[in-house]
Short mmCIF file of C-alpha atoms in Angstrom, two decimals:
data_model
loop_
_atom_site.label_atom_id
_atom_site.label_comp_id
_atom_site.label_asym_id
_atom_site.label_seq_id
_atom_site.Cartn_x
_atom_site.Cartn_y
_atom_site.Cartn_z
CA MET A 1 -108.65 -87.63 -79.54
CA SER A 2 -108.76 -84.79 -82.29
CA GLY A 3 -106.03 -82.85 -83.69
CA GLY A 4 -102.98 -84.70 -84.97
CA ASN A 5 -99.65 -83.31 -83.68
CA PRO A 6 -98.21 -85.88 -81.38
CA ALA A 7 -94.95 -84.17 -81.23
CA THR A 8 -95.75 -81.84 -78.13
CA PRO A 9 -92.82 -81.09 -75.94
CA GLY A 10 -94.16 -82.68 -72.83
CA ARG A 11 -92.14 -82.67 -69.67
CA ARG A 12 -92.17 -86.47 -69.12
CA ARG A 13 -90.37 -87.91 -66.20
CA VAL A 14 -89.63 -91.48 -65.53
CA PRO A 15 -92.11 -93.19 -63.19
CA ALA A 16 -90.55 -94.76 -60.05
CA PRO A 17 -90.35 -98.46 -59.98
CA GLY A 18 -93.67 -100.21 -59.53
CA GLY A 19 -95.67 -97.08 -60.55
CA GLU A 20 -95.41 -95.85 -56.95
CA VAL A 21 -95.03 -92.04 -56.79
CA SER A 22 -91.74 -91.48 -55.04
CA GLY A 23 -92.89 -90.36 -51.33
CA GLY A 24 -96.35 -92.04 -52.01
CA ASN A 25 -99.27 -91.30 -49.84
CA LEU A 26 -101.31 -88.60 -51.62
CA ALA A 27 -103.39 -87.78 -48.64
CA ALA A 28 -100.33 -86.94 -46.53
CA ARG A 29 -98.72 -85.02 -49.30
CA GLN A 30 -101.98 -82.92 -50.06
CA ALA A 31 -102.24 -82.25 -46.30
CA GLN A 32 -98.63 -81.02 -46.13
CA LEU A 33 -99.23 -78.70 -49.21
CA VAL A 34 -102.52 -77.40 -47.77
CA ALA A 35 -100.69 -76.64 -44.48
CA ALA A 36 -97.75 -74.71 -46.21
CA LEU A 37 -100.38 -72.52 -48.22
CA VAL A 38 -102.77 -71.49 -45.59
CA ALA A 39 -101.30 -72.76 -42.05
CA GLY A 40 -97.82 -71.57 -42.03
CA GLY A 41 -96.57 -75.09 -42.56
CA PRO A 42 -93.06 -75.66 -44.08
CA LEU A 43 -92.63 -76.12 -47.84
CA PRO A 44 -93.02 -79.62 -48.63
CA PRO A 45 -89.81 -81.17 -50.22
CA GLY A 46 -89.25 -80.84 -53.87
CA PHE A 47 -91.59 -77.75 -54.51
CA ALA A 48 -90.21 -74.60 -55.85
CA ALA A 49 -90.33 -71.89 -53.37
CA ALA A 50 -91.28 -68.77 -55.26
CA PRO A 51 -94.25 -70.28 -57.17
CA VAL A 52 -95.91 -71.76 -54.04
CA GLU A 53 -95.36 -68.50 -52.29
CA ALA A 54 -97.21 -66.65 -55.26
CA ALA A 55 -99.84 -69.14 -54.72
CA ARG A 56 -100.11 -68.58 -51.05
CA ARG A 57 -100.45 -64.87 -51.65
CA ALA A 58 -102.91 -65.42 -54.39
CA LEU A 59 -105.17 -67.50 -51.97
CA LEU A 60 -105.26 -64.73 -49.54
CA ARG A 61 -106.36 -62.23 -52.23
CA LYS A 62 -109.02 -64.54 -53.27
CA ARG A 63 -110.14 -65.06 -49.63
CA ALA A 64 -110.20 -61.36 -49.07
CA GLY A 65 -112.47 -60.78 -52.00
CA ASP A 66 -114.79 -63.62 -50.73
CA VAL A 67 -114.93 -62.20 -47.18
CA ALA A 68 -115.57 -58.68 -48.70
CA ARG A 69 -118.75 -60.15 -50.40
CA HIS A 70 -120.02 -61.48 -47.10
CA TRP A 71 -118.91 -58.35 -45.11
CA PRO A 72 -119.46 -55.54 -47.64
CA LEU A 73 -119.50 -52.82 -45.13
CA LEU A 74 -116.48 -53.97 -43.23
CA ALA A 75 -114.55 -54.23 -46.31
CA ALA A 76 -115.73 -50.92 -47.54
CA GLY A 77 -115.06 -49.34 -44.21
CA VAL A 78 -111.43 -50.59 -44.17
CA GLY A 79 -111.14 -49.22 -47.90
CA ASP A 80 -107.99 -49.40 -49.85
CA ALA A 81 -106.25 -51.22 -46.87
CA TRP A 82 -108.60 -54.23 -47.23
CA PRO A 83 -106.46 -56.62 -49.05
CA ALA A 84 -103.51 -56.02 -46.55
CA THR A 85 -105.60 -55.73 -43.50
CA PHE A 86 -107.16 -59.14 -44.43
CA ALA A 87 -103.95 -60.80 -45.46
CA GLY A 88 -102.19 -59.70 -42.34
CA TRP A 89 -105.00 -61.23 -40.22
CA ALA A 90 -105.48 -64.39 -42.28
CA ALA A 91 -102.03 -65.43 -43.09
CA GLY A 92 -101.35 -68.82 -41.40
CA ARG A 93 -104.97 -68.97 -40.26
CA PRO A 94 -106.89 -71.73 -42.48
CA THR A 95 -110.57 -70.37 -43.27
CA ASN A 96 -113.72 -71.19 -41.49
CA GLY A 97 -115.74 -69.98 -44.35
CA SER A 98 -116.03 -66.42 -45.44
CA LEU A 99 -118.83 -65.62 -43.07
CA ARG A 100 -116.85 -66.57 -39.92
CA ASP A 101 -113.52 -65.21 -41.13
CA GLY A 102 -115.06 -61.87 -41.51
CA TRP A 103 -116.68 -62.15 -38.24
CA ASP A 104 -113.52 -62.95 -36.38
CA LEU A 105 -111.60 -60.28 -38.13
CA ALA A 106 -114.29 -57.54 -37.17
CA ARG A 107 -114.10 -58.79 -33.66
CA GLU A 108 -110.51 -58.68 -33.56
CA LEU A 109 -110.50 -54.97 -35.24
CA ARG A 110 -113.08 -54.10 -32.50
CA ASP A 111 -110.79 -55.31 -29.85
CA ARG A 112 -107.93 -53.30 -31.35
CA GLY A 113 -110.04 -50.33 -31.49
CA THR A 114 -109.51 -50.08 -35.38
CA LEU A 115 -112.88 -51.21 -36.66
CA PRO A 116 -114.25 -48.48 -38.85
CA PRO A 117 -117.90 -47.26 -38.32
CA LEU A 118 -119.20 -48.97 -41.20
CA GLY A 119 -117.75 -52.33 -39.84
CA ALA A 120 -119.10 -51.58 -36.37
CA GLU A 121 -122.48 -51.24 -37.71
CA GLU A 122 -122.25 -54.31 -39.65
CA LEU A 123 -120.87 -56.28 -36.61
CA ALA A 124 -123.56 -54.95 -34.33
CA ALA A 125 -126.34 -55.86 -36.66
CA ARG A 126 -124.98 -59.23 -37.14
CA GLU A 127 -124.49 -59.78 -33.55
CA ALA A 128 -127.95 -58.75 -32.76
CA ALA A 129 -129.35 -61.15 -35.38
CA THR A 130 -127.30 -64.01 -34.83
CA ARG A 131 -125.40 -65.97 -32.11
CA TYR A 132 -121.78 -66.66 -32.87
CA ASP A 133 -119.37 -68.44 -30.26
CA GLY A 134 -116.37 -67.96 -32.38
CA ARG A 135 -115.96 -71.77 -32.72
CA THR A 136 -119.02 -73.18 -34.22
CA ALA A 137 -121.31 -72.06 -37.14
CA PRO A 138 -123.41 -68.92 -36.22
CA ARG A 139 -127.01 -69.67 -35.32
CA PRO A 140 -130.17 -67.31 -35.74
CA ARG A 141 -131.16 -65.71 -32.25
CA ARG A 142 -134.62 -66.74 -31.29
CA LEU A 143 -134.96 -64.22 -28.63
CA PRO A 144 -134.68 -60.42 -28.92
CA ALA A 145 -131.22 -58.89 -28.49
CA VAL A 146 -129.26 -55.73 -28.30
CA ALA A 147 -125.66 -55.83 -29.59
CA ARG A 148 -123.05 -53.17 -29.63
CA ALA A 149 -119.81 -52.80 -31.46
CA GLY A 150 -117.43 -49.87 -31.72
CA GLY A 151 -120.16 -47.36 -30.50
CA ALA A 152 -122.78 -48.73 -33.02
CA VAL A 153 -125.92 -50.25 -31.29
CA ALA A 154 -128.48 -52.50 -32.97
CA ALA A 155 -131.57 -54.36 -31.90
CA GLN A 156 -133.41 -57.54 -33.08
CA LEU A 157 -136.96 -58.11 -32.46
CA ALA A 158 -138.50 -61.24 -34.28
CA GLY A 159 -135.67 -61.46 -36.69
CA ARG A 160 -135.80 -57.77 -37.77
CA VAL A 161 -132.71 -55.95 -37.09
CA ARG A 162 -132.62 -52.03 -36.63
CA LEU A 163 -129.60 -49.99 -36.02
CA LEU A 164 -130.46 -47.76 -33.00
CA ARG A 165 -127.46 -45.75 -32.93
CA PRO A 166 -124.79 -45.40 -35.73
CA ALA A 167 -121.16 -45.74 -34.80
CA PRO A 168 -119.41 -42.34 -34.12
CA ARG A 169 -117.56 -40.71 -37.24
CA MET B 1 -133.34 -79.18 -71.43
CA THR B 2 -130.95 -78.53 -74.08
CA GLY B 3 -127.13 -78.57 -73.81
CA PRO B 4 -125.11 -75.45 -73.32
CA SER B 5 -125.08 -73.44 -76.92
CA GLY B 6 -123.68 -70.32 -78.09
CA VAL B 7 -122.04 -67.48 -75.82
CA GLY B 8 -122.94 -67.51 -72.19
CA ILE B 9 -121.89 -65.82 -69.02
CA GLY B 10 -121.49 -66.86 -65.48
CA TRP B 11 -124.53 -65.68 -63.48
CA ARG B 12 -123.79 -63.69 -60.26
CA PRO B 13 -126.26 -61.93 -58.08
CA GLU B 14 -124.28 -58.80 -58.61
CA ILE B 15 -124.78 -58.75 -62.33
CA ALA B 16 -128.17 -60.43 -62.49
CA GLY B 17 -129.82 -57.36 -64.00
CA PHE B 18 -127.27 -57.18 -66.69
CA VAL B 19 -127.59 -60.85 -67.43
CA ALA B 20 -131.33 -60.55 -67.57
CA GLY B 21 -131.07 -57.80 -70.30
CA LEU B 22 -129.08 -59.98 -72.84
CA PRO B 23 -131.63 -60.57 -75.50
CA GLY B 24 -129.91 -63.55 -77.33
CA LEU B 25 -128.61 -65.35 -74.15
CA ARG B 26 -129.20 -69.11 -74.15
CA PHE B 27 -126.97 -70.34 -71.37
CA VAL B 28 -125.56 -69.34 -68.13
CA GLU B 29 -123.58 -71.02 -65.22
CA VAL B 30 -124.37 -70.70 -61.57
CA VAL B 31 -121.93 -71.66 -58.65
CA ALA B 32 -123.48 -74.81 -57.45
CA GLU B 33 -122.86 -74.11 -53.83
CA SER B 34 -124.78 -70.75 -53.92
CA VAL B 35 -127.89 -72.36 -54.73
CA ALA B 36 -130.15 -74.08 -52.21
CA PRO B 37 -131.86 -77.22 -53.91
CA ALA B 38 -134.89 -77.30 -51.75
CA GLY B 39 -135.50 -73.43 -51.41
CA PRO B 40 -136.69 -70.94 -54.15
CA LEU B 41 -134.36 -70.16 -56.78
CA PRO B 42 -132.65 -66.74 -56.66
CA ASP B 43 -135.00 -64.18 -58.58
CA GLY B 44 -132.78 -63.63 -61.63
CA LEU B 45 -132.17 -67.61 -62.13
CA ALA B 46 -135.76 -68.33 -62.10
CA GLU B 47 -136.60 -65.68 -64.59
CA LEU B 48 -133.82 -66.95 -66.81
CA ARG B 49 -135.13 -70.63 -66.49
CA GLY B 50 -138.82 -69.36 -67.30
CA ARG B 51 -137.27 -68.15 -70.50
CA GLY B 52 -135.73 -71.30 -71.31
CA VAL B 53 -132.20 -70.37 -70.71
CA THR B 54 -130.10 -73.36 -69.71
CA VAL B 55 -128.50 -73.02 -66.33
CA VAL B 56 -125.46 -75.26 -65.60
CA PRO B 57 -124.35 -75.69 -62.04
CA HIS B 58 -120.64 -75.46 -61.70
CA GLY B 59 -119.38 -76.81 -58.44
CA VAL B 60 -116.26 -75.32 -56.80
CA LYS B 61 -115.90 -77.30 -53.45
CA LEU B 62 -116.21 -80.98 -54.31
CA SER B 63 -112.56 -81.59 -54.21
CA LEU B 64 -112.71 -84.36 -56.75
CA GLY B 65 -108.92 -84.63 -56.67
CA GLY B 66 -108.76 -85.03 -53.01
CA ALA B 67 -107.05 -88.33 -51.71
CA GLU B 68 -110.11 -88.95 -49.61
CA PRO B 69 -113.52 -89.89 -50.95
CA VAL B 70 -115.70 -86.97 -51.91
CA ASP B 71 -118.22 -85.95 -49.17
CA PRO B 72 -121.61 -87.68 -50.11
CA ALA B 73 -123.52 -84.73 -48.75
CA ARG B 74 -121.70 -82.59 -50.98
CA VAL B 75 -122.39 -84.75 -54.06
CA ALA B 76 -126.08 -85.01 -52.90
CA HIS B 77 -126.27 -81.22 -52.97
CA LEU B 78 -124.86 -81.08 -56.45
CA ALA B 79 -127.38 -83.63 -57.69
CA GLY B 80 -130.23 -81.68 -55.97
CA VAL B 81 -129.27 -78.40 -57.74
CA ALA B 82 -128.99 -80.08 -61.19
CA ALA B 83 -132.60 -81.50 -60.42
CA ALA B 84 -133.82 -78.04 -59.37
CA LEU B 85 -132.64 -76.12 -62.29
CA ASP B 86 -133.43 -78.96 -64.74
CA ALA B 87 -129.83 -78.74 -65.83
CA PRO B 88 -128.54 -80.76 -68.88
CA LEU B 89 -125.19 -81.35 -67.06
CA VAL B 90 -123.12 -80.15 -64.15
CA SER B 91 -119.28 -79.43 -63.92
CA GLU B 92 -116.70 -79.47 -61.52
CA HIS B 93 -112.65 -79.25 -61.41
CA ILE B 94 -109.83 -81.55 -61.53
CA ALA B 95 -108.42 -80.34 -58.34
CA PHE B 96 -108.44 -80.53 -54.71
CA VAL B 97 -109.68 -77.86 -52.22
CA ARG B 98 -109.01 -79.33 -48.77
CA ALA B 99 -106.80 -81.95 -47.12
CA GLY B 100 -106.30 -83.28 -43.55
CA GLY B 101 -109.33 -81.37 -42.57
CA VAL B 102 -108.01 -78.04 -43.65
CA GLU B 103 -109.62 -75.85 -46.17
CA ALA B 104 -107.49 -74.40 -48.84
CA GLY B 105 -109.89 -71.78 -49.91
CA HIS B 106 -109.48 -72.34 -53.58
CA LEU B 107 -108.63 -74.90 -56.38
CA LEU B 108 -105.28 -76.67 -55.93
CA PRO B 109 -103.36 -78.64 -58.63
CA LEU B 110 -102.70 -82.40 -58.33
CA PRO B 111 -99.45 -84.12 -59.24
CA ARG B 112 -99.87 -85.54 -62.56
CA SER B 113 -99.27 -88.90 -61.34
CA ARG B 114 -100.72 -92.37 -61.59
CA GLU B 115 -102.02 -92.26 -58.00
CA ALA B 116 -103.48 -88.80 -58.42
CA VAL B 117 -105.35 -90.17 -61.63
CA ALA B 118 -106.64 -93.01 -59.61
CA ALA B 119 -108.02 -90.86 -56.84
CA VAL B 120 -109.55 -88.62 -59.27
CA VAL B 121 -111.28 -91.40 -61.25
CA ALA B 122 -112.60 -92.85 -58.00
CA ASN B 123 -114.03 -89.72 -56.75
CA VAL B 124 -115.63 -89.00 -60.40
CA ARG B 125 -117.14 -92.47 -60.46
CA ARG B 126 -118.68 -92.04 -56.91
CA THR B 127 -120.10 -88.59 -58.12
CA GLN B 128 -121.47 -89.76 -61.42
CA ALA B 129 -123.21 -92.51 -59.56
CA GLU B 130 -125.31 -90.01 -57.85
CA LEU B 131 -125.80 -87.36 -60.50
CA PRO B 132 -128.98 -87.38 -62.58
CA VAL B 133 -127.04 -85.87 -65.41
CA PRO B 134 -123.53 -86.04 -67.12
CA LEU B 135 -120.56 -84.37 -65.56
CA ALA B 136 -118.10 -82.18 -67.09
CA LEU B 137 -114.70 -81.83 -65.83
CA GLU B 138 -112.68 -78.43 -65.89
CA PRO B 139 -108.74 -78.56 -65.67
CA ILE B 140 -107.46 -75.68 -63.61
CA ALA B 141 -104.92 -72.93 -63.64
CA ALA B 142 -102.11 -73.19 -61.12
CA LEU B 143 -98.95 -71.40 -60.37
CA PHE B 144 -96.68 -74.28 -59.41
CA ASP B 145 -96.15 -77.99 -60.16
CA TRP B 146 -95.61 -80.97 -58.01
CA PRO B 147 -91.94 -82.13 -58.15
CA ASP B 148 -92.86 -85.62 -59.29
CA ASP B 149 -95.09 -85.60 -62.49
CA GLU B 150 -95.22 -88.89 -64.31
CA LEU B 151 -97.55 -87.52 -67.04
CA ASP B 152 -97.81 -84.42 -69.15
CA GLU B 153 -101.03 -82.47 -69.02
CA ALA B 154 -102.63 -83.92 -71.90
CA ASP B 155 -102.12 -87.33 -71.10
CA PHE B 156 -102.96 -86.77 -67.35
CA LEU B 157 -106.25 -85.18 -68.46
CA THR B 158 -106.99 -87.76 -71.22
CA GLU B 159 -106.45 -90.49 -68.80
CA ILE B 160 -109.06 -89.27 -66.47
CA LEU B 161 -111.73 -88.61 -69.16
CA ASP B 162 -111.05 -91.92 -70.73
CA ALA B 163 -111.66 -93.61 -67.57
CA THR B 164 -114.66 -91.97 -66.28
CA GLY B 165 -116.27 -90.97 -69.66
CA ALA B 166 -116.64 -87.78 -68.31
CA LEU B 167 -117.20 -84.39 -70.58
CA LEU B 168 -114.44 -81.75 -70.74
CA LEU B 169 -115.00 -78.13 -69.72
CA LEU B 170 -112.06 -76.40 -71.27
CA ASP B 171 -110.91 -73.25 -69.80
CA VAL B 172 -108.70 -71.40 -72.49
CA ALA B 173 -107.73 -68.85 -70.02
CA ASN B 174 -106.50 -71.50 -67.61
CA VAL B 175 -104.50 -73.09 -70.52
CA HIS B 176 -103.07 -69.61 -71.21
CA ALA B 177 -102.08 -69.21 -67.44
CA ASN B 178 -100.55 -72.56 -67.19
CA ALA B 179 -98.44 -71.82 -70.30
CA CYS B 180 -97.40 -68.49 -68.83
CA ASN B 181 -96.52 -69.87 -65.37
CA ARG B 182 -95.49 -73.37 -65.92
CA GLY B 183 -94.43 -73.57 -69.38
CA GLY B 184 -95.41 -75.47 -72.56
CA ASP B 185 -97.09 -74.38 -75.77
CA PRO B 186 -100.80 -73.65 -75.32
CA THR B 187 -101.66 -74.51 -79.02
CA ALA B 188 -99.73 -77.84 -78.84
CA LEU B 189 -101.96 -78.65 -75.71
CA LEU B 190 -104.97 -78.06 -77.97
CA ASP B 191 -103.59 -80.37 -80.49
CA ARG B 192 -103.41 -83.14 -77.97
CA LEU B 193 -106.68 -82.73 -76.06
CA PRO B 194 -109.87 -84.63 -76.84
CA LEU B 195 -111.78 -81.63 -78.28
CA ASP B 196 -114.61 -83.71 -79.37
CA ARG B 197 -115.64 -84.16 -75.58
CA ILE B 198 -115.89 -80.56 -74.79
CA ALA B 199 -119.31 -79.49 -73.34
CA TYR B 200 -118.48 -76.03 -73.19
CA VAL B 201 -115.48 -73.64 -72.89
CA HIS B 202 -114.62 -71.19 -70.10
CA VAL B 203 -113.07 -67.78 -71.03
CA ALA B 204 -111.92 -65.16 -68.43
CA GLY B 205 -109.71 -62.33 -67.83
CA GLY B 206 -106.57 -62.15 -65.76
CA ALA B 207 -103.45 -59.99 -64.88
CA GLU B 208 -99.73 -59.87 -64.42
CA HIS B 209 -98.70 -59.66 -60.78
CA GLY B 210 -95.40 -60.14 -59.09
CA GLY B 211 -94.05 -61.95 -62.24
CA PHE B 212 -96.71 -64.38 -62.71
CA TYR B 213 -100.06 -64.25 -64.84
CA HIS B 214 -103.18 -64.59 -62.48
CA ASP B 215 -106.54 -66.00 -63.58
CA THR B 216 -108.35 -63.51 -61.59
CA HIS B 217 -111.70 -63.41 -63.20
CA THR B 218 -111.81 -59.76 -62.26
CA ASP B 219 -109.80 -58.21 -65.11
CA PRO B 220 -110.52 -57.82 -68.90
CA VAL B 221 -109.92 -61.04 -71.25
CA PRO B 222 -106.52 -60.42 -72.69
CA ALA B 223 -105.81 -60.56 -76.49
CA GLU B 224 -103.75 -63.82 -76.09
CA VAL B 225 -106.71 -65.66 -74.50
CA LEU B 226 -109.07 -64.43 -77.46
CA ASP B 227 -106.20 -65.70 -79.78
CA LEU B 228 -106.48 -69.13 -78.06
CA VAL B 229 -110.31 -69.15 -78.59
CA ARG B 230 -109.66 -68.78 -82.42
CA GLU B 231 -106.99 -71.43 -82.28
CA LEU B 232 -109.49 -73.81 -80.52
CA CYS B 233 -112.34 -72.91 -83.11
CA ASP B 234 -109.89 -73.42 -85.89
CA ARG B 235 -109.44 -77.15 -84.60
CA ARG B 236 -112.93 -77.82 -83.56
CA PRO B 237 -115.66 -75.11 -82.75
CA PRO B 238 -117.14 -75.85 -79.41
CA PRO B 239 -120.70 -75.87 -78.84
CA ALA B 240 -120.65 -73.00 -76.20
CA LEU B 241 -118.36 -70.60 -74.64
CA LEU B 242 -118.88 -68.82 -71.26
CA LEU B 243 -117.41 -65.65 -70.05
CA GLU B 244 -116.58 -65.83 -66.28
CA ARG B 245 -116.39 -62.64 -64.19
CA ASP B 246 -116.30 -62.67 -60.50
CA GLY B 247 -115.62 -59.23 -59.18
CA HIS B 248 -114.54 -55.69 -60.14
CA TYR B 249 -117.53 -55.53 -62.60
CA PRO B 250 -116.99 -53.21 -65.42
CA PRO B 251 -119.83 -50.91 -66.88
CA ALA B 252 -122.34 -52.78 -68.76
CA ALA B 253 -121.02 -51.63 -72.03
CA GLU B 254 -117.60 -53.03 -71.38
CA LEU B 255 -119.10 -56.44 -70.53
CA ARG B 256 -121.01 -56.49 -73.62
CA GLY B 257 -117.93 -55.92 -75.52
CA GLU B 258 -116.29 -58.87 -73.90
CA LEU B 259 -119.37 -61.00 -74.87
CA ASP B 260 -119.32 -59.54 -78.47
CA ALA B 261 -115.58 -60.16 -78.71
CA LEU B 262 -116.34 -63.82 -77.69
CA ALA B 263 -119.03 -64.29 -80.41
CA ALA B 264 -116.76 -62.80 -82.87
CA ALA B 265 -113.89 -65.05 -82.03
CA SER B 266 -115.94 -68.22 -81.97
CA GLY B 267 -118.51 -67.42 -84.88
CA HIS B 268 -121.46 -67.90 -82.52
CA PRO B 269 -124.47 -65.49 -82.73
CA VAL B 270 -123.96 -62.04 -80.68
CA VAL B 271 -126.09 -62.27 -77.46
CA THR B 272 -126.08 -58.69 -76.50
#
């Protein structure tokens, strides 16, 4: 220990009898907290609502940035609305990893008819190269494939992907 | 390979060219989960290793603070990355990132309780048993506290470090953020932490947002954080300090300015 000032105003609280944390069971309490932050669960007892809500929103912003790195054209196509668009989709939905999160969001925007052209081209290229069932990790396609999304058409042959038709602007 | 020394920067693919052009650079950090131990290293990293630059793998998904045991596959990956980079040490966080099979997506704080200390210590020991090099532990920034802390921050961290023999990766931006959002005097915390255990220091930028200070790594380093660097160096100069930037990358001149400010505040040589 270096430094020499023991008179720090720490926020000490009295341990519960027997050294047990009141409520005990760290695993269950951690699961409750994660559920509140990312899966729409209730605020666990004793936590301050405003800071936990701020943390929930911060997690969504962080995820939005991570997904944008995996889906740069999708995020660029959505533009300034990206953080809000992503947060609106991701709130209450735990992450399956940035690749799958972006994929699921792109498909939902496609189904809603709001996928921007850049995002459509990125989605078509990904779907031509990779098989993704929406439930498990995407896997590279071994056979040639053609994929369409939002008017964009991409083809894959021996692992090489070409955009055959851009999405209409 | 030698331990971290001087002023470094977090290596990211987006700024690989900038980092490669820093003439005095002697160490960088790379997100461990982004490196495949068996595969070829990313071009920029391989070049830095060739120049003798120390590369420290920095894990973000081990969940050392999880109540469940760490995933042996994740530990093996971290160990493999350390070997592939010939790293002198690796670092991870005192935090949990998943629980009950659900991913939080980022680092979450632990209750400062005996139960949590025991969980972290058990996981750190499991990890240390598989690592070829020492482990440095980083206390995180958080926006909220658990309702039933038994220890204060300094005692919580010191107990974990004492029980595991781990090194300390002190993030002064996290110290600043926690003081803003959770209260406490940041310099008083520096007085009580085991500064002799510091392997290196993190410095990063952040911003106010909705009444909280957010440790974003996408904004400039605020003056208050540089002041804390000076406070730390007055007490015990750390062997190395590393700038973390994770997005909204500024023009090169601005990033060089941040590295120069770190060098000036710490007394380490300029690397730009």
